[in-house]
Coordinates of C-alpha atoms in Angstrom, one line a residue:
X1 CA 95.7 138.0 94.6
X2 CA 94.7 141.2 96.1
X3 CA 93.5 145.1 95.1
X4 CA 96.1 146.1 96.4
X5 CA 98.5 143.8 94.5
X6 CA 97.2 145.9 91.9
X7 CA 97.7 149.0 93.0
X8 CA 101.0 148.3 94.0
X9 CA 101.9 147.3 90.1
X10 CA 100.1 150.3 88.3
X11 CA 100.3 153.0 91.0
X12 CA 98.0 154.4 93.7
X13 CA 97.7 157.8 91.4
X14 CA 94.3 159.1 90.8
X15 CA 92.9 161.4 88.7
X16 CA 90.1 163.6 91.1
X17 CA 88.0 166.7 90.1
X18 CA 85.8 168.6 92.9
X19 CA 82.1 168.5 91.9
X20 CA 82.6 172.2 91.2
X21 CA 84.3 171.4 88.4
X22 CA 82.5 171.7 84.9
X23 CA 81.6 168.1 82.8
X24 CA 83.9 170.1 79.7
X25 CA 86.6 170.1 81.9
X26 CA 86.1 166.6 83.5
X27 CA 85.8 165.6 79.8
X28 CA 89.2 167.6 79.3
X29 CA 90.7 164.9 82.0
X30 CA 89.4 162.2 80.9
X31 CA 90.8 162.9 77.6
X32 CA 94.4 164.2 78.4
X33 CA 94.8 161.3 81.1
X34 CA 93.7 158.4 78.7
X35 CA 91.4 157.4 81.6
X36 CA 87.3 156.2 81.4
X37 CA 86.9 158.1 85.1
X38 CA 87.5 160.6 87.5
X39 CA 86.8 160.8 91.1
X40 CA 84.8 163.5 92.5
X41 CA 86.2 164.5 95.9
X42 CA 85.3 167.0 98.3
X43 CA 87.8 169.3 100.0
X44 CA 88.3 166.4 102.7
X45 CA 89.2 163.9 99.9
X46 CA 86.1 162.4 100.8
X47 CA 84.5 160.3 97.6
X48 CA 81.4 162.0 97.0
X49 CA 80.9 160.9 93.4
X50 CA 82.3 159.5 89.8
X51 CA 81.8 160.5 86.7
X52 CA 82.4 158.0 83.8
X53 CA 82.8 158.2 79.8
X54 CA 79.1 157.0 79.7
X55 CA 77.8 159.6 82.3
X56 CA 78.9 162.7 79.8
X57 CA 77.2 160.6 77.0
X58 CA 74.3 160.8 79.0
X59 CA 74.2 163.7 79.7
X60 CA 74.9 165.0 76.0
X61 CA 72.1 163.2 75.4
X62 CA 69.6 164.0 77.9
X63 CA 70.6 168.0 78.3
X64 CA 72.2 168.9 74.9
X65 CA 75.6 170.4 74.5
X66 CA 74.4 173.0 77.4
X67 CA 75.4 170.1 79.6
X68 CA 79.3 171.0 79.2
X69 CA 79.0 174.0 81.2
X70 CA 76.6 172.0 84.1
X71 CA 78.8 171.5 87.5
X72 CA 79.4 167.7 87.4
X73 CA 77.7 167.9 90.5
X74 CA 75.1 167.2 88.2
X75 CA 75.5 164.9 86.4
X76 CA 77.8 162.4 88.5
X77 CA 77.2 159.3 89.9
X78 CA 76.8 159.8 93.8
X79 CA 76.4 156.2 94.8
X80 CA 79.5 155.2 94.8
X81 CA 80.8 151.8 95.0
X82 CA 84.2 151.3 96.5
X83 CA 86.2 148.3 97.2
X84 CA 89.3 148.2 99.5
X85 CA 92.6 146.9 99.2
X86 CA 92.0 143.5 101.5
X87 CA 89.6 142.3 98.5
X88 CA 90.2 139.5 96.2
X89 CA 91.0 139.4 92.6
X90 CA 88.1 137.1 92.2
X91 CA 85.8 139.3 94.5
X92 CA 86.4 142.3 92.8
X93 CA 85.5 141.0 89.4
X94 CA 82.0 139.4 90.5
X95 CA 81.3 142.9 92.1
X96 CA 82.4 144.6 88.8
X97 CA 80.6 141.9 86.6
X98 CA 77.2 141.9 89.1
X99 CA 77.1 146.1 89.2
X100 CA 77.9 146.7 85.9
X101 CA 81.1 148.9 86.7
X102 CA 84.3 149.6 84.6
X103 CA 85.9 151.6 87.8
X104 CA 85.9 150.8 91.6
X105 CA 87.5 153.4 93.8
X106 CA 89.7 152.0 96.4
X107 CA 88.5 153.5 100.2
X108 CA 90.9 153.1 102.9
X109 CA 89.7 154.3 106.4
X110 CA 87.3 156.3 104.6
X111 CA 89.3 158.0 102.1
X112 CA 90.3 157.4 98.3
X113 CA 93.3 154.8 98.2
X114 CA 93.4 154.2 94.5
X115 CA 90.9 153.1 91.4
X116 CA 90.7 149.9 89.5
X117 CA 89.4 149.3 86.3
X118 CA 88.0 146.6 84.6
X119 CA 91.3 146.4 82.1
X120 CA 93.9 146.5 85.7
X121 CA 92.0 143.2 86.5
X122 CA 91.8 141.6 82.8
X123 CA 96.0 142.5 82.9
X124 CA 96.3 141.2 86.4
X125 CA 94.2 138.0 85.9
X126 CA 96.5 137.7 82.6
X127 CA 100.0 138.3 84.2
X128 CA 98.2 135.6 86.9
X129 CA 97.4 132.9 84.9
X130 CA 100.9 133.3 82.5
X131 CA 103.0 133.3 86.0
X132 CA 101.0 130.2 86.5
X133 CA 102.1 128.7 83.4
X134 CA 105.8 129.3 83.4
X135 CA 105.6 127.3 86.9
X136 CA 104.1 124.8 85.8
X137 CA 106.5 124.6 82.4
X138 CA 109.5 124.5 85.0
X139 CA 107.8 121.6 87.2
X140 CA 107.3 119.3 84.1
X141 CA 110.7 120.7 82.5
X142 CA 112.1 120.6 85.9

């Protein structure tokens, strides 16, 4: 099981915002895509941040509602970890669980391939482990 198993069930699509762009209108995304977090990109589709559900609360809470008009520039998490497509299931969920991370870009060949989230894994695992079942039904029933 691979990232890019994953990506190739839920899609490659990514919702990405230039750090130009203002944290009201990054929350606007968030909120009309149903999504946690958007990618900030520069004009090269380069990953140059990610800004989260939790980094608007933090800034709400540090700034005030002023924040809302602040480039998410900002208030964005630069240091971004990425995984890529070759990684494991397994590997990707230790990196999430050890860095504390709901959302991993995908970078392929420096560039933004796709985004996982913690729930695309939990499903994954899920679908995983119920495939495994069914086999193992049809062995014994078999």
């Amino acid at each position: 099981m691979s990232v890019k198993a994953i990506l190739n069930e839920k899609g490659r699509n990514v919702v990405t915002v230039t750090p130009q762009v203002t944290v009201q209108q990054a929350a606007t995304f968030l909120h009309d895509n149903h999504i946690g977090a958007v990618v900030v990109v520069d004009a090269d589709d380069q990953i140059v941040g990610i800004l989260t559900e939790r980094d608007v609360v933090a800034s709400i809470a540090k700034y005030g509602a002023s924040c809302l008009d602040k480039p998410v520039s900002t208030v964005m998490w630069q240091n971004v970890y990425c995984c890529r497509e070759e990684m494991t299931v397994n590997t990707l969920m230790e990196m999430m669980s050890k860095l504390r991370a709901r959302h991993l870009p995908v970078e392929r060949e420096g560039r933004l391939a796709g985004i996982v989230s913690i729930g695309d894994v939990v499903k994954y695992h899920i679908r995983a482990i119920e495939n495994e079942t069914e086999q193992i039904k049809a062995y014994i029933a078999g």
